[in-house]
Amino acid sequence: MRSSPLLPIFLIVMVDILGYTIILPLLPFYAERLGASPATIGAIVAVYALGQLVSGPIIGNLSDHFGRRPLLLISQVGTFIGFLMLAYATSLPVVFAARAVDGVTAGNLSLAQAYISDVTKPEDRARAFGMIGIAFGAGFLLGPAISGTLAVFGYQYPILAAAGLSALSIAATYFLLPENPPRPEGVESGPVAPGGKRLSILEWNRYLDYFKRPELAPLLAKFFSYVLSFGLFTGGFALFCERRYTWNGQPFGPREVGYAFAFAGLLGGILQGGLLGRLIKRFGERPLMAAGFVSVVAGYVALGFSYTVASLALVTVISAFGGVVRPIVTSLITQAAGRQEQGTVLGLTQSLTSVALILAPITAGVLIENHLLTTWALVAAVIAAAGWLVPLRRS
């Protein structure tokens, strides 16, 4: 097992994503119990992304100099501490602090991507990175289901489960991941980091050069509109469901929202697991991307006018195909960038994601606090539609 670090990396990413997806459907309800309004909940969610935006480039640069494994351990310990703080929080300031600690130390995924690129040949990287996609699919299926099941016994239990998984991830990194893995032939020495070499927030003027390129600018615009609309959806979905749907005469709670996320994860796993590659071969990336945007827009519009659990299930099926957008747009972005720019461009997409996940939950919280439930869904649809309508340069 020590001879190949890919299995430990898969386990590390898997348990990290499980921890994140356990918290996802629960956090709004947990904060509400402590007196948070929807707008405050949006700010709590945004604090995590803000921490990532600021610290992500620092963690990445430190890992270039001191190695992936030490920084990965520091990042995981921060996540573990953040979960424990959240589990035993008795006030909203502690909740904010818990999410800030987790966000500031968050770098598990980008460090894992960089580690994979360090230990695999260039021609093997696509297959190796595919493991992360599998881990995401499984995490978004199992994590919310675990959260919904454990929340019945108390809101603290899912968070402690996430903390336990985080501890397991730390153990896997410490005992299974080689500290100085040999670089295979064909892999350059030095700070490669194609998992995402992020510039600091003071260096964003260098990112602007990529937005000036006619082959990259529309793809980056599409990417940002997608992650912004998706962030608006995930940032407000639990609060929307609590106010819109009932189950056995009671408003939706963490269990029902967790199962709804798990159903979406199941559909996404089916799509990503085997269908996406075949569909790309048959129809091509650009037509599939356009179809994915249509699916997202239609799903968000339908969600805004959904009032029953049955219609929610139908909306989830309609919008599930939209999951093809992010991997396809990311692939097209890397194809449009030069070989030596792969890391920086992927880092740019990660930074754009952080910006989107700062703006989106705050917007969602404000809209829902003002009882604009349908408007919340329609705003997400309009943002996705704007990305769909951005014209691409002809290849």
Tab-separated table of C-alpha atoms in Angstrom:
chain	number	residue	atom	x	y	z
A	1	MET	CA	0.000	0.000	0.000
A	2	ARG	CA	2.913	2.318	0.723
A	3	SER	CA	4.316	1.672	-2.753
A	4	SER	CA	1.372	3.476	-4.350
A	5	PRO	CA	-0.013	6.632	-2.715
A	6	LEU	CA	-3.118	6.757	-4.928
A	7	LEU	CA	-5.245	4.507	-2.690
A	8	PRO	CA	-4.468	6.525	0.466
A	9	ILE	CA	-5.167	9.749	-1.447
A	10	PHE	CA	-8.523	8.358	-2.557
A	11	LEU	CA	-9.388	7.446	1.039
A	12	ILE	CA	-8.267	10.861	2.268
A	13	VAL	CA	-10.365	12.733	-0.298
A	14	MET	CA	-13.328	10.425	0.271
A	15	VAL	CA	-13.518	10.939	4.034
A	16	ASP	CA	-12.932	14.682	3.678
A	17	ILE	CA	-15.824	15.005	1.229
A	18	LEU	CA	-17.995	12.868	3.482
A	19	GLY	CA	-17.271	15.231	6.358
A	20	TYR	CA	-18.177	18.255	4.232
A	21	THR	CA	-21.400	16.722	2.875
A	22	ILE	CA	-22.497	15.639	6.346
A	23	ILE	CA	-22.378	19.289	7.449
A	24	LEU	CA	-23.983	20.671	4.253
A	25	PRO	CA	-27.670	19.883	4.935
A	26	LEU	CA	-27.379	20.275	8.713
A	27	LEU	CA	-25.628	23.622	9.240
A	28	PRO	CA	-28.628	25.913	8.518
A	29	PHE	CA	-30.835	24.080	11.026
A	30	TYR	CA	-28.034	23.927	13.587
A	31	ALA	CA	-27.483	27.679	13.318
A	32	GLU	CA	-31.220	28.370	13.463
A	33	ARG	CA	-31.406	26.600	16.819
A	34	LEU	CA	-28.859	29.107	18.098
A	35	GLY	CA	-30.979	32.018	16.878
A	36	ALA	CA	-29.521	32.688	13.428
A	37	SER	CA	-31.649	34.343	10.754
A	38	PRO	CA	-31.414	33.190	7.119
A	39	ALA	CA	-29.142	36.158	6.316
A	40	THR	CA	-26.869	35.243	9.227
A	41	ILE	CA	-26.787	31.625	8.052
A	42	GLY	CA	-25.698	32.828	4.623
A	43	ALA	CA	-22.855	34.747	6.259
A	44	ILE	CA	-21.818	31.664	8.246
A	45	VAL	CA	-21.574	29.638	5.030
A	46	ALA	CA	-19.675	32.460	3.313
A	47	VAL	CA	-17.057	32.697	6.089
A	48	TYR	CA	-15.738	29.263	5.137
A	49	ALA	CA	-15.259	30.259	1.484
A	50	LEU	CA	-13.665	33.569	2.492
A	51	GLY	CA	-11.109	31.692	4.581
A	52	GLN	CA	-10.357	29.447	1.611
A	53	LEU	CA	-9.903	32.407	-0.727
A	54	VAL	CA	-7.372	34.073	1.560
A	55	SER	CA	-5.420	31.040	2.763
A	56	GLY	CA	-5.627	28.709	-0.241
A	57	PRO	CA	-2.714	30.294	-2.145
A	58	ILE	CA	-0.608	30.430	1.031
A	59	ILE	CA	-1.152	26.746	1.796
A	60	GLY	CA	-0.393	25.816	-1.801
A	61	ASN	CA	2.837	27.810	-1.868
A	62	LEU	CA	3.965	26.394	1.477
A	63	SER	CA	3.339	22.873	0.186
A	64	ASP	CA	5.637	23.604	-2.766
A	65	HIS	CA	8.464	24.330	-0.329
A	66	PHE	CA	7.797	22.001	2.607
A	67	GLY	CA	6.013	19.110	0.901
A	68	ARG	CA	2.403	18.085	0.362
A	69	ARG	CA	2.102	15.687	3.297
A	70	PRO	CA	2.959	18.127	6.148
A	71	LEU	CA	0.600	20.796	4.839
A	72	LEU	CA	-2.089	18.198	4.197
A	73	LEU	CA	-1.847	17.134	7.832
A	74	ILE	CA	-2.087	20.749	9.032
A	75	SER	CA	-5.118	21.296	6.808
A	76	GLN	CA	-6.827	18.162	8.112
A	77	VAL	CA	-6.118	19.036	11.749
A	78	GLY	CA	-7.735	22.437	11.149
A	79	THR	CA	-10.824	20.734	9.730
A	80	PHE	CA	-10.960	18.403	12.744
A	81	ILE	CA	-10.693	21.303	15.208
A	82	GLY	CA	-13.357	23.230	13.289
A	83	PHE	CA	-15.778	20.295	13.494
A	84	LEU	CA	-15.217	19.882	17.237
A	85	MET	CA	-15.764	23.604	17.810
A	86	LEU	CA	-18.976	23.415	15.787
A	87	ALA	CA	-20.245	20.332	17.606
A	88	TYR	CA	-19.931	21.998	21.012
A	89	ALA	CA	-20.874	25.535	19.974
A	90	THR	CA	-23.337	27.263	22.284
A	91	SER	CA	-23.456	30.619	20.512
A	92	LEU	CA	-23.328	31.998	16.996
A	93	PRO	CA	-19.884	33.620	17.408
A	94	VAL	CA	-18.456	30.163	18.111
A	95	VAL	CA	-20.192	28.812	14.983
A	96	PHE	CA	-18.625	31.621	12.940
A	97	ALA	CA	-15.229	30.887	14.481
A	98	ALA	CA	-15.562	27.148	13.803
A	99	ARG	CA	-16.300	27.680	10.127
A	100	ALA	CA	-13.525	30.273	9.869
A	101	VAL	CA	-10.969	27.850	11.337
A	102	ASP	CA	-12.046	25.159	8.888
A	103	GLY	CA	-11.975	27.603	5.973
A	104	VAL	CA	-8.584	29.128	6.775
A	105	THR	CA	-6.957	25.701	6.983
A	106	ALA	CA	-8.955	24.232	4.087
A	107	GLY	CA	-6.715	22.933	1.351
A	108	ASN	CA	-7.238	19.203	1.469
A	109	LEU	CA	-8.586	18.801	-2.043
A	110	SER	CA	-6.130	21.083	-3.848
A	111	LEU	CA	-3.203	19.528	-1.958
A	112	ALA	CA	-4.445	16.044	-2.836
A	113	GLN	CA	-4.673	17.067	-6.501
A	114	ALA	CA	-1.142	18.453	-6.391
A	115	TYR	CA	0.102	15.257	-4.716
A	116	ILE	CA	-1.492	13.115	-7.423
A	117	SER	CA	0.196	15.207	-10.110
A	118	ASP	CA	3.527	14.773	-8.320
A	119	VAL	CA	3.400	10.975	-8.341
A	120	THR	CA	1.789	10.181	-11.703
A	121	LYS	CA	2.990	10.418	-15.266
A	122	PRO	CA	1.326	13.109	-17.380
A	123	GLU	CA	-0.482	10.523	-19.487
A	124	ASP	CA	-1.894	8.855	-16.361
A	125	ARG	CA	-3.137	11.987	-14.604
A	126	ALA	CA	-6.617	12.115	-16.132
A	127	ARG	CA	-7.359	8.609	-14.857
A	128	ALA	CA	-5.830	9.429	-11.471
A	129	PHE	CA	-7.864	12.631	-11.127
A	130	GLY	CA	-10.926	10.577	-12.010
A	131	MET	CA	-10.647	9.058	-8.544
A	132	ILE	CA	-11.501	12.447	-7.078
A	133	GLY	CA	-14.639	12.540	-9.198
A	134	ILE	CA	-15.630	9.117	-7.890
A	135	ALA	CA	-14.974	10.264	-4.318
A	136	PHE	CA	-17.139	13.340	-4.867
A	137	GLY	CA	-20.002	11.275	-6.249
A	138	ALA	CA	-19.884	8.799	-3.386
A	139	GLY	CA	-19.497	11.595	-0.833
A	140	PHE	CA	-22.525	13.529	-2.054
A	141	LEU	CA	-24.573	10.332	-1.940
A	142	LEU	CA	-23.483	8.986	1.452
A	143	GLY	CA	-22.687	12.164	3.409
A	144	PRO	CA	-26.151	13.788	3.347
A	145	ALA	CA	-27.784	10.397	3.968
A	146	ILE	CA	-25.589	9.887	7.051
A	147	SER	CA	-26.418	13.410	8.202
A	148	GLY	CA	-30.140	12.934	7.774
A	149	THR	CA	-30.098	9.605	9.603
A	150	LEU	CA	-28.039	10.781	12.584
A	151	ALA	CA	-29.839	14.125	12.934
A	152	VAL	CA	-32.877	12.249	14.221
A	153	PHE	CA	-30.927	11.532	17.413
A	154	GLY	CA	-29.639	15.088	17.800
A	155	TYR	CA	-27.947	17.737	15.668
A	156	GLN	CA	-24.622	17.182	17.402
A	157	TYR	CA	-24.284	13.569	16.248
A	158	PRO	CA	-23.743	14.227	12.522
A	159	ILE	CA	-21.097	16.839	13.341
A	160	LEU	CA	-19.272	14.422	15.645
A	161	ALA	CA	-19.446	11.825	12.855
A	162	ALA	CA	-17.812	14.366	10.525
A	163	ALA	CA	-15.130	14.993	13.155
A	164	GLY	CA	-14.549	11.235	13.428
A	165	LEU	CA	-14.128	10.979	9.675
A	166	SER	CA	-11.705	13.892	9.789
A	167	ALA	CA	-9.650	12.060	12.419
A	168	LEU	CA	-9.665	8.982	10.186
A	169	SER	CA	-8.387	11.123	7.310
A	170	ILE	CA	-5.533	12.415	9.485
A	171	ALA	CA	-4.590	8.845	10.419
A	172	ALA	CA	-4.670	7.750	6.766
A	173	THR	CA	-2.398	10.621	5.784
A	174	TYR	CA	0.056	10.020	8.623
A	175	PHE	CA	0.327	6.234	8.356
A	176	LEU	CA	-0.356	5.500	4.676
A	177	LEU	CA	0.888	8.438	2.635
A	178	PRO	CA	4.612	8.333	1.760
A	179	GLU	CA	6.430	11.414	2.997
A	180	ASN	CA	8.818	11.554	0.022
A	181	PRO	CA	7.159	9.640	-2.815
A	182	PRO	CA	9.374	8.941	-5.812
A	183	ARG	CA	8.516	10.934	-8.892
A	184	PRO	CA	7.882	8.686	-11.879
A	185	GLU	CA	9.797	9.175	-15.059
A	186	GLY	CA	8.400	12.062	-17.069
A	187	VAL	CA	7.267	14.108	-14.067
A	188	GLU	CA	9.146	17.352	-13.635
A	189	SER	CA	10.886	18.120	-10.375
A	190	GLY	CA	10.098	21.238	-8.413
A	191	PRO	CA	6.833	22.971	-7.580
A	192	VAL	CA	4.469	21.543	-10.190
A	193	ALA	CA	1.088	21.856	-8.421
A	194	PRO	CA	-1.191	21.343	-11.449
A	195	GLY	CA	-3.877	20.646	-8.879
A	196	GLY	CA	-4.261	24.408	-8.646
A	197	LYS	CA	-1.463	26.963	-8.263
A	198	ARG	CA	-3.462	29.840	-6.808
A	199	LEU	CA	-2.359	33.456	-6.763
A	200	SER	CA	-2.922	35.487	-3.612
A	201	ILE	CA	-5.837	37.926	-3.467
A	202	LEU	CA	-3.298	40.735	-3.932
A	203	GLU	CA	-2.191	39.259	-7.281
A	204	TRP	CA	-5.534	39.055	-9.042
A	205	ASN	CA	-4.330	41.514	-11.658
A	206	ARG	CA	-2.312	38.604	-13.064
A	207	TYR	CA	-5.527	36.612	-13.368
A	208	LEU	CA	-7.030	39.420	-15.453
A	209	ASP	CA	-4.713	38.459	-18.306
A	210	TYR	CA	-6.629	35.200	-18.689
A	211	PHE	CA	-9.944	37.071	-18.932
A	212	LYS	CA	-8.541	39.059	-21.851
A	213	ARG	CA	-7.933	35.955	-23.949
A	214	PRO	CA	-10.776	35.375	-26.434
A	215	GLU	CA	-10.507	31.579	-26.150
A	216	LEU	CA	-10.521	31.574	-22.330
A	217	ALA	CA	-12.712	34.518	-21.276
A	218	PRO	CA	-16.090	33.028	-22.307
A	219	LEU	CA	-15.229	29.693	-20.688
A	220	LEU	CA	-14.273	31.419	-17.442
A	221	ALA	CA	-17.523	33.399	-17.576
A	222	LYS	CA	-19.504	30.199	-18.055
A	223	PHE	CA	-17.657	28.539	-15.194
A	224	PHE	CA	-18.286	31.437	-12.810
A	225	SER	CA	-21.975	31.706	-13.693
A	226	TYR	CA	-22.418	27.987	-13.104
A	227	VAL	CA	-20.691	27.887	-9.712
A	228	LEU	CA	-22.462	31.107	-8.650
A	229	SER	CA	-25.887	29.700	-9.530
A	230	PHE	CA	-25.054	26.357	-7.919
A	231	GLY	CA	-23.764	28.145	-4.799
A	232	LEU	CA	-27.012	30.116	-4.640
A	233	PHE	CA	-28.909	26.822	-4.844
A	234	THR	CA	-26.905	24.945	-2.204
A	235	GLY	CA	-26.706	28.015	0.035
A	236	GLY	CA	-30.475	28.375	0.236
A	237	PHE	CA	-31.858	24.892	-0.434
A	238	ALA	CA	-32.248	23.773	3.207
A	239	LEU	CA	-33.966	27.000	4.233
A	240	PHE	CA	-36.170	26.888	1.126
A	241	CYS	CA	-37.250	23.315	1.840
A	242	GLU	CA	-37.971	24.127	5.485
A	243	ARG	CA	-40.389	26.847	4.386
A	244	ARG	CA	-41.881	25.182	1.310
A	245	TYR	CA	-42.314	21.438	1.977
A	246	THR	CA	-43.788	19.220	4.662
A	247	TRP	CA	-43.402	15.509	5.470
A	248	ASN	CA	-45.983	13.785	7.667
A	249	GLY	CA	-47.406	17.178	8.494
A	250	GLN	CA	-44.083	18.639	9.671
A	251	PRO	CA	-41.779	21.097	7.869
A	252	PHE	CA	-38.687	19.631	6.251
A	253	GLY	CA	-35.770	19.233	8.655
A	254	PRO	CA	-32.179	17.973	8.413
A	255	ARG	CA	-33.315	14.406	7.720
A	256	GLU	CA	-35.528	15.287	4.766
A	257	VAL	CA	-33.037	17.799	3.328
A	258	GLY	CA	-30.229	15.253	3.785
A	259	TYR	CA	-32.162	12.626	1.874
A	260	ALA	CA	-32.985	15.141	-0.882
A	261	PHE	CA	-29.273	15.911	-1.283
A	262	ALA	CA	-28.512	12.176	-1.239
A	263	PHE	CA	-31.024	11.556	-4.050
A	264	ALA	CA	-29.360	14.269	-6.119
A	265	GLY	CA	-25.985	12.689	-5.316
A	266	LEU	CA	-27.236	9.308	-6.499
A	267	LEU	CA	-28.350	10.740	-9.843
A	268	GLY	CA	-25.076	12.625	-10.183
A	269	GLY	CA	-23.088	9.490	-9.418
A	270	ILE	CA	-24.908	7.545	-12.116
A	271	LEU	CA	-24.213	10.314	-14.615
A	272	GLN	CA	-20.569	10.883	-13.678
A	273	GLY	CA	-19.803	7.221	-13.057
A	274	GLY	CA	-20.351	5.791	-16.485
A	275	LEU	CA	-22.545	7.886	-18.743
A	276	LEU	CA	-20.537	11.085	-19.077
A	277	GLY	CA	-17.612	9.604	-21.000
A	278	ARG	CA	-19.924	7.834	-23.429
A	279	LEU	CA	-22.046	10.929	-23.958
A	280	ILE	CA	-18.976	13.062	-24.660
A	281	LYS	CA	-17.761	10.565	-27.255
A	282	ARG	CA	-21.137	10.544	-28.964
A	283	PHE	CA	-22.205	14.193	-28.820
A	284	GLY	CA	-19.068	16.191	-27.994
A	285	GLU	CA	-18.268	18.462	-25.073
A	286	ARG	CA	-19.818	21.726	-26.235
A	287	PRO	CA	-23.299	20.370	-27.106
A	288	LEU	CA	-23.378	18.476	-23.799
A	289	MET	CA	-22.351	21.599	-21.908
A	290	ALA	CA	-25.195	23.554	-23.530
A	291	ALA	CA	-27.654	20.775	-22.669
A	292	GLY	CA	-26.375	20.798	-19.101
A	293	PHE	CA	-27.020	24.533	-18.782
A	294	VAL	CA	-30.541	24.066	-20.145
A	295	SER	CA	-31.123	21.357	-17.554
A	296	VAL	CA	-29.919	23.618	-14.746
A	297	VAL	CA	-32.034	26.580	-15.852
A	298	ALA	CA	-35.145	24.427	-16.276
A	299	GLY	CA	-34.566	22.770	-12.910
A	300	TYR	CA	-34.193	26.040	-10.993
A	301	VAL	CA	-37.260	27.575	-12.650
A	302	ALA	CA	-39.313	24.472	-11.844
A	303	LEU	CA	-38.014	24.482	-8.269
A	304	GLY	CA	-39.276	28.013	-7.764
A	305	PHE	CA	-42.823	26.866	-8.490
A	306	SER	CA	-42.578	23.531	-6.686
A	307	TYR	CA	-44.778	23.004	-3.621
A	308	THR	CA	-44.926	19.226	-3.130
A	309	VAL	CA	-42.395	16.510	-2.362
A	310	ALA	CA	-43.305	14.711	-5.583
A	311	SER	CA	-42.582	17.834	-7.628
A	312	LEU	CA	-39.281	18.261	-5.757
A	313	ALA	CA	-38.265	14.753	-6.800
A	314	LEU	CA	-39.165	15.551	-10.413
A	315	VAL	CA	-37.201	18.812	-10.288
A	316	THR	CA	-34.175	16.918	-8.988
A	317	VAL	CA	-34.361	14.520	-11.935
A	318	ILE	CA	-34.710	17.411	-14.403
A	319	SER	CA	-31.731	19.314	-13.050
A	320	ALA	CA	-29.477	16.280	-12.477
A	321	PHE	CA	-28.074	16.446	-16.006
A	322	GLY	CA	-26.699	19.876	-15.176
A	323	GLY	CA	-23.917	18.095	-13.299
A	324	VAL	CA	-22.084	17.686	-16.615
A	325	VAL	CA	-21.413	21.419	-16.858
A	326	ARG	CA	-18.620	21.820	-14.335
A	327	PRO	CA	-16.342	18.941	-15.465
A	328	ILE	CA	-16.841	19.806	-19.136
A	329	VAL	CA	-16.178	23.539	-18.693
A	330	THR	CA	-13.132	22.754	-16.557
A	331	SER	CA	-11.855	20.398	-19.257
A	332	LEU	CA	-12.353	23.033	-21.974
A	333	ILE	CA	-10.553	25.638	-19.841
A	334	THR	CA	-7.508	23.398	-19.404
A	335	GLN	CA	-7.514	22.660	-23.143
A	336	ALA	CA	-7.580	26.370	-23.962
A	337	ALA	CA	-4.641	27.130	-21.659
A	338	GLY	CA	-1.009	26.325	-22.377
A	339	ARG	CA	0.604	23.249	-20.885
A	340	GLN	CA	2.737	25.337	-18.521
A	341	GLU	CA	-0.326	27.282	-17.358
A	342	GLN	CA	-2.452	24.335	-16.261
A	343	GLY	CA	-1.810	24.831	-12.557
A	344	THR	CA	-2.494	28.552	-12.551
A	345	VAL	CA	-5.668	28.208	-14.628
A	346	LEU	CA	-7.013	25.458	-12.375
A	347	GLY	CA	-6.120	27.645	-9.427
A	348	LEU	CA	-8.099	30.458	-11.040
A	349	THR	CA	-11.185	28.221	-11.224
A	350	GLN	CA	-10.754	27.380	-7.533
A	351	SER	CA	-10.495	31.070	-6.655
A	352	LEU	CA	-13.579	31.858	-8.755
A	353	THR	CA	-15.393	29.111	-6.870
A	354	SER	CA	-14.429	30.681	-3.548
A	355	VAL	CA	-15.676	34.094	-4.706
A	356	ALA	CA	-18.953	32.543	-5.855
A	357	LEU	CA	-19.383	30.723	-2.544
A	358	ILE	CA	-18.905	33.991	-0.667
A	359	LEU	CA	-21.486	35.924	-2.682
A	360	ALA	CA	-24.071	33.185	-3.255
A	361	PRO	CA	-25.063	32.097	0.280
A	362	ILE	CA	-25.302	35.713	1.482
A	363	THR	CA	-27.612	36.521	-1.432
A	364	ALA	CA	-29.661	33.369	-0.812
A	365	GLY	CA	-29.997	34.173	2.885
A	366	VAL	CA	-31.199	37.723	2.265
A	367	LEU	CA	-33.777	36.607	-0.319
A	368	ILE	CA	-35.162	33.832	1.860
A	369	GLU	CA	-35.230	36.025	4.963
A	370	ASN	CA	-37.471	38.375	2.995
A	371	HIS	CA	-39.745	35.451	2.013
A	372	LEU	CA	-38.683	35.648	-1.646
A	373	LEU	CA	-38.520	31.880	-2.095
A	374	THR	CA	-39.533	31.752	-5.735
A	375	THR	CA	-37.319	34.757	-6.490
A	376	TRP	CA	-34.342	32.895	-4.952
A	377	ALA	CA	-34.783	30.019	-7.409
A	378	LEU	CA	-35.396	32.327	-10.367
A	379	VAL	CA	-32.274	34.393	-9.625
A	380	ALA	CA	-30.256	31.170	-9.691
A	381	ALA	CA	-31.897	30.306	-13.020
A	382	VAL	CA	-31.132	33.743	-14.518
A	383	ILE	CA	-27.463	33.501	-13.487
A	384	ALA	CA	-27.188	30.029	-15.047
A	385	ALA	CA	-28.958	31.258	-18.188
A	386	ALA	CA	-26.451	34.102	-18.489
A	387	GLY	CA	-23.645	31.538	-18.508
A	388	TRP	CA	-25.450	29.443	-21.089
A	389	LEU	CA	-25.851	32.427	-23.420
A	390	VAL	CA	-22.179	33.488	-23.331
A	391	PRO	CA	-20.967	32.817	-26.882
A	392	LEU	CA	-17.916	30.602	-27.295
A	393	ARG	CA	-15.166	31.184	-29.783
A	394	ARG	CA	-15.499	28.777	-32.684
A	395	SER	CA	-12.946	25.983	-32.478
